[in-house]
Amino acid sequence: MSLFMEIETERELPFDAEEVAKLVIGTALDYVGCPYETEINLLLTTDEEMKEHRQIDRTTDVLSFPMIDYDTPGDFSHLEDKMDLFHPETGELMLGDIVISVDKVFTQAEEYGHSPLREYAFLIAHSMLHLFGYDHMEEEERIDMETRQRKIMELVNITR
């Protein structure tokens, strides 16, 4: 797995953000049974920059930009013949991009009564599920996604 991480904020997280990201991403990949080596981009930014990414005057905690259209979430079987989804030099499956507001990591951790570590790990787990094609627009999807998020968080042993 290749993780390309960029930091556009002065605000520092009280843990090794890259190490935690690799742990959660690797666990999520194993959890869904991804058969490929992967490439993921992670940007840590501010609320203000997040507004720019959204192109609206409202921030959010995390944005996910999947590179793959799935017929069924978490089903990688249809990707073998889609060479444009694989990096031409490394052969890694390009899953997509994750953008996290570090400001939101701190405010939501306080709001929900847990640590910034837990919030950061949760946002990555949540976003990885989006990169695998899962969504939460319908009630059934939301319940399924919450179950999967909870399981990934248990597997990395970062709980509330």
Rosetta silent file (secondary structure, phi, psi, omega in degrees, C-alpha in Angstrom):
SEQUENCE: MSLFMEIETERELPFDAEEVAKLVIGTALDYVGCPYETEINLLLTTDEEMKEHRQIDRTTDVLSFPMIDYDTPGDFSHLEDKMDLFHPETGELMLGDIVISVDKVFTQAEEYGHSPLREYAFLIAHSMLHLFGYDHMEEEERIDMETRQRKIMELVNITR
SCORE:     score description
SCORE:     0.000 S_00000001
   1 L     0.000  132.774  174.202    0.000    0.000    0.000 S_00000001
   2 E  -109.373  126.344  176.161    1.255    3.442   -0.891 S_00000001
   3 E  -114.820  120.276  175.639   -0.020    6.369    1.149 S_00000001
   4 E  -105.394  113.162 -172.229    0.746    9.828   -0.174 S_00000001
   5 E  -115.060  135.403  177.524    0.128   12.285    2.618 S_00000001
   6 E  -129.148  139.289 -178.681    0.098   16.065    2.433 S_00000001
   7 E  -119.726  120.034  179.787   -0.363   18.434    5.365 S_00000001
   8 L  -117.505   39.898  179.523   -1.782   21.930    4.774 S_00000001
   9 L  -145.385  147.871  176.022   -2.268   22.966    8.376 S_00000001
  10 L   -82.401  -20.197 -175.915   -0.100   24.335   11.165 S_00000001
  11 L   -73.385  122.484 -176.349   -2.218   22.515   13.742 S_00000001
  12 L   -96.429  140.671  174.743   -0.466   19.360   14.866 S_00000001
  13 L   -82.679  146.264 -175.905   -2.174   16.156   15.884 S_00000001
  14 L   -83.161   34.211  179.108   -0.980   14.658   19.215 S_00000001
  15 L  -160.920  171.694  179.396    0.031   11.357   17.552 S_00000001
  16 L   -79.228  100.171 -173.987    1.798   10.137   14.428 S_00000001
  17 H   -61.612  -37.748 -179.472   -0.874   10.878   11.815 S_00000001
  18 H   -69.331  -42.274  179.501    0.822    8.872    9.067 S_00000001
  19 H   -61.719  -44.652  179.644    1.294    5.800   11.260 S_00000001
  20 H   -65.894  -42.265  178.927   -2.364    5.850   12.354 S_00000001
  21 H   -59.630  -45.741  179.811   -3.539    6.404    8.775 S_00000001
  22 H   -62.408  -39.706  178.695   -1.520    3.413    7.550 S_00000001
  23 H   -62.539  -50.044 -177.214   -2.910    1.243   10.358 S_00000001
  24 H   -67.939  -43.543 -179.858   -6.546    2.142    9.661 S_00000001
  25 H   -62.900  -47.343  179.088   -6.178    1.993    5.872 S_00000001
  26 H   -60.506  -40.993  178.711   -4.401   -1.363    5.987 S_00000001
  27 H   -66.110  -42.586  178.724   -7.018   -2.762    8.351 S_00000001
  28 H   -63.446  -41.507  178.352   -9.871   -1.486    6.169 S_00000001
  29 H   -61.320  -44.808  177.785   -8.261   -3.037    3.072 S_00000001
  30 H   -64.606  -41.517 -177.641   -7.925   -6.385    4.859 S_00000001
  31 H   -58.965  -42.254 -179.826  -11.452   -6.128    6.244 S_00000001
  32 H   -87.742   -5.654  178.083  -13.025   -5.803    2.789 S_00000001
  33 L    73.270   37.854  178.172  -10.634   -8.309    1.269 S_00000001
  34 L   -65.057  122.357 -175.703   -9.069   -6.029   -1.312 S_00000001
  35 L   -85.223    2.667 -174.043   -6.902   -8.320   -3.461 S_00000001
  36 L  -117.097  154.592  164.473   -4.656   -5.541   -4.799 S_00000001
  37 L   -71.210  145.233 -171.817   -1.854   -3.354   -3.596 S_00000001
  38 E  -128.881  163.174  174.797   -3.312    0.137   -3.429 S_00000001
  39 E  -126.177  130.881 -179.788   -2.498    3.809   -3.676 S_00000001
  40 E  -136.533  140.686  175.099   -4.337    6.381   -1.555 S_00000001
  41 E  -107.190  133.761  179.465   -3.858   10.143   -1.209 S_00000001
  42 E  -127.817  124.604  177.624   -4.541   11.772    2.158 S_00000001
  43 E  -115.903  125.170  173.769   -4.689   15.527    2.686 S_00000001
  44 E  -102.719  125.955 -172.453   -4.870   17.022    6.172 S_00000001
  45 E  -142.016 -168.028 -178.932   -6.158   20.570    6.029 S_00000001
  46 L  -106.664  168.833  174.208   -8.104   23.318    7.834 S_00000001
  47 H   -57.887  -42.073 -178.380  -11.787   24.207    7.936 S_00000001
  48 H   -63.739  -44.327  178.094  -11.100   27.157    5.642 S_00000001
  49 H   -66.373  -33.034  179.364   -9.323   25.027    3.067 S_00000001
  50 H   -63.922  -36.788  176.050  -12.102   22.444    3.319 S_00000001
  51 H   -60.631  -39.295  178.284  -14.571   25.136    2.236 S_00000001
  52 H   -63.904  -43.404  179.597  -12.402   25.696   -0.827 S_00000001
  53 H   -62.720  -35.734 -178.401  -12.398   21.980   -1.664 S_00000001
  54 H   -82.010  -21.247 -175.893  -16.186   21.885   -1.345 S_00000001
  55 L    60.516   30.479  170.780  -16.637   25.166   -3.226 S_00000001
  56 L  -138.926  159.189 -175.094  -19.330   26.176   -0.734 S_00000001
  57 L   -84.994   48.885  177.274  -19.145   28.367    2.371 S_00000001
  58 L  -148.727  136.947  179.904  -19.477   25.456    4.773 S_00000001
  59 L   -90.727  173.413  173.901  -16.848   23.108    6.118 S_00000001
  60 L  -150.231  170.618 -176.868  -17.100   19.385    6.769 S_00000001
  61 L   -81.480  -40.432 -176.367  -15.013   16.817    8.588 S_00000001
  62 E  -149.730  143.942  173.435  -13.987   14.540    5.717 S_00000001
  63 E  -123.578  142.615  178.452  -14.320   14.306    1.952 S_00000001
  64 E  -123.562  134.552  178.456  -13.806   11.154   -0.082 S_00000001
  65 E  -125.399   86.021 -179.377  -13.038   11.075   -3.774 S_00000001
  66 E   -69.621  145.587  177.634  -13.233    7.475   -4.993 S_00000001
  67 L   -93.548  -10.180 -170.954  -11.577    6.614   -8.297 S_00000001
  68 L  -117.208  139.224  169.403  -13.709    3.500   -8.811 S_00000001
  69 L   -99.996  117.884 -178.485  -17.361    2.971   -9.678 S_00000001
  70 L   -97.336  140.378  169.820  -18.486   -0.249   -8.016 S_00000001
  71 L   -72.876  -41.590  177.183  -21.422   -2.371   -9.138 S_00000001
  72 L  -131.077  129.291 -179.659  -21.509   -3.737   -5.578 S_00000001
  73 L   -53.844  136.021  177.053  -19.697   -1.990   -2.710 S_00000001
  74 L    75.198    6.586  179.313  -16.482   -3.755   -1.767 S_00000001
  75 L  -100.654  108.848 -176.615  -16.552   -6.004   -4.848 S_00000001
  76 L   -94.831    2.133 -172.016  -13.215   -5.778   -6.632 S_00000001
  77 L   -65.108  -24.959 -177.341  -13.877   -8.631   -9.084 S_00000001
  78 L   -88.786    3.556 -172.679  -14.753   -6.341  -12.007 S_00000001
  79 L   -92.053  -17.548 -172.562  -11.532   -4.313  -11.840 S_00000001
  80 L   -53.151  -37.713 -177.332   -9.052   -6.771  -13.308 S_00000001
  81 L   -92.704    2.445 -177.556   -9.588   -5.606  -16.896 S_00000001
  82 L  -100.583   77.908 -174.099   -9.734   -1.879  -16.088 S_00000001
  83 H   -61.704  -25.276 -179.355   -6.086   -0.984  -16.487 S_00000001
  84 H   -68.770  -11.977  178.001   -6.771    2.761  -16.198 S_00000001
  85 H   -88.460   -6.166 -177.450   -7.526    2.214  -12.473 S_00000001
  86 E  -111.020  136.206  179.739   -4.012    0.911  -11.837 S_00000001
  87 L   -60.321  128.364 -174.521   -0.932    3.095  -11.575 S_00000001
  88 L   -63.870  -26.341 -178.165    1.100    2.479  -14.760 S_00000001
  89 L   -93.508  -40.019 -174.596    4.446    2.326  -12.924 S_00000001
  90 L   -97.626  -21.536 -175.923    3.609    0.579   -9.651 S_00000001
  91 L    78.568    4.275 -178.862    0.602   -1.507  -10.702 S_00000001
  92 L   -77.391  143.765  175.314   -1.223   -0.352   -7.576 S_00000001
  93 E   -70.912  123.431 -179.618   -4.980    0.132   -7.623 S_00000001
  94 E   -86.802   98.466 -175.935   -5.641    3.871   -7.303 S_00000001
  95 E   -72.535  -41.031 -179.943   -8.472    3.932   -4.764 S_00000001
  96 E   144.343 -162.031 -173.690   -8.829    7.692   -4.456 S_00000001
  97 E  -120.093  147.092  174.404   -8.358   10.686   -2.197 S_00000001
  98 E  -124.994  132.726  176.153   -9.280   11.495    1.395 S_00000001
  99 E  -123.348  123.746 -177.933   -9.367   15.071    2.707 S_00000001
 100 E  -120.965  133.600  172.469   -9.666   15.585    6.476 S_00000001
 101 E   -84.150  113.290  177.675  -10.164   18.829    8.375 S_00000001
 102 H   -64.738  -33.414  175.804   -7.796   18.699   11.350 S_00000001
 103 H   -57.391  -44.167  179.866   -9.870   21.491   12.918 S_00000001
 104 H   -68.295  -32.655  177.073  -12.900   19.173   12.833 S_00000001
 105 H   -55.205  -46.971 -178.319  -10.868   16.316   14.309 S_00000001
 106 H   -71.140  -46.362 -176.559  -10.378   18.412   17.447 S_00000001
 107 H   -67.759  -39.576 -179.672  -13.857   19.968   17.665 S_00000001
 108 H   -73.362  -33.009  175.909  -15.700   16.688   17.018 S_00000001
 109 H   -60.730  -44.459  178.386  -13.496   14.766   19.444 S_00000001
 110 H   -66.281  -45.217 -179.086  -14.473   17.253   22.129 S_00000001
 111 H   -60.311  -41.122 -177.337  -18.120   17.277   21.059 S_00000001
 112 H   -90.760   -3.757  175.640  -18.386   13.468   21.096 S_00000001
 113 L    74.048   35.111  174.074  -16.318   13.039   24.250 S_00000001
 114 L  -136.854 -176.290 -173.336  -13.444   11.017   22.870 S_00000001
 115 L   -81.821  157.141  171.920   -9.845   11.594   21.809 S_00000001
 116 H   -58.351  -33.955  176.757   -8.577   13.259   18.638 S_00000001
 117 H   -58.447  -46.842 -178.976   -6.903    9.914   17.863 S_00000001
 118 H   -64.423  -42.903 -178.441  -10.260    8.158   17.874 S_00000001
 119 H   -64.842  -45.474  179.426  -11.896   10.857   15.736 S_00000001
 120 H   -60.522  -48.641 -179.924   -9.069   10.875   13.182 S_00000001
 121 H   -61.822  -40.700  178.995   -9.052    7.070   12.901 S_00000001
 122 H   -62.831  -43.944 -179.366  -12.845    7.030   12.573 S_00000001
 123 H   -63.229  -36.435  176.643  -12.814    9.606    9.758 S_00000001
 124 H   -68.229  -45.097  178.401  -10.273    7.523    7.852 S_00000001
 125 H   -59.003  -45.077  179.494  -12.304    4.323    8.364 S_00000001
 126 H   -59.491  -47.663 -177.329  -15.448    6.145    7.218 S_00000001
 127 H   -67.779  -37.469  177.579  -13.718    7.542    4.151 S_00000001
 128 H   -59.916  -40.088  178.191  -12.149    4.204    3.222 S_00000001
 129 H   -62.301  -37.168  174.321  -15.617    2.676    3.100 S_00000001
 130 H   -63.904  -39.870  178.737  -16.611    5.415    0.649 S_00000001
 131 H   -66.169  -20.968  176.575  -13.525    4.574   -1.433 S_00000001
 132 L   -91.654    2.064  176.610  -14.806    0.968   -1.494 S_00000001
 133 L    97.240    2.863  178.130  -18.197    2.128   -2.812 S_00000001
 134 L   -80.740  153.240  179.135  -20.222    2.148    0.410 S_00000001
 135 L  -144.579  176.484 -178.351  -22.592    5.012    1.136 S_00000001
 136 L  -139.890   34.818 -179.725  -25.098    6.105    3.771 S_00000001
 137 L   -75.727  -36.613  179.252  -27.817    7.874    1.808 S_00000001
 138 L  -103.074  154.964 -177.623  -30.507    5.300    2.619 S_00000001
 139 H   -56.313  -44.139 -179.793  -31.271    3.961    6.111 S_00000001
 140 H   -63.475  -40.634  177.339  -30.190    0.412    5.248 S_00000001
 141 H   -64.225  -42.443 -179.492  -26.917    1.712    3.798 S_00000001
 142 H   -60.530  -45.484 -179.688  -26.314    3.869    6.881 S_00000001
 143 H   -63.290  -44.158  179.142  -26.786    0.910    9.226 S_00000001
 144 H   -62.053  -44.948 -178.578  -24.471   -1.270    7.127 S_00000001
 145 H   -65.798  -41.498  178.270  -21.803    1.425    6.963 S_00000001
 146 H   -62.067  -39.172  177.572  -21.971    2.106   10.707 S_00000001
 147 H   -63.123  -44.460 -179.947  -21.539   -1.616   11.392 S_00000001
 148 H   -66.476  -41.057  177.313  -18.508   -1.767    9.108 S_00000001
 149 H   -60.286  -46.704 -179.369  -16.983    1.383   10.645 S_00000001
 150 H   -59.561  -42.487 -179.085  -17.420   -0.030   14.133 S_00000001
 151 H   -64.906  -44.328  178.579  -15.755   -3.317   13.111 S_00000001
 152 H   -61.023  -43.510  179.785  -12.742   -1.557   11.567 S_00000001
 153 H   -63.971  -37.160  176.018  -12.350    0.566   14.711 S_00000001
 154 H   -65.802  -40.761 -179.264  -12.495   -2.580   16.872 S_00000001
 155 H   -64.566  -33.218  177.219   -9.875   -4.259   14.674 S_00000001
 156 L   -88.098   -3.510  178.831   -7.453   -1.344   15.116 S_00000001
 157 L    58.799   42.746  173.343   -8.355   -1.274   18.818 S_00000001
 158 L  -121.891   95.931 -176.331   -9.242    2.413   18.824 S_00000001
 159 L  -118.821  175.581 -178.482  -12.586    2.657   20.565 S_00000001
 160 L   -67.566    0.000    0.000  -14.442    5.287   22.539 S_00000001
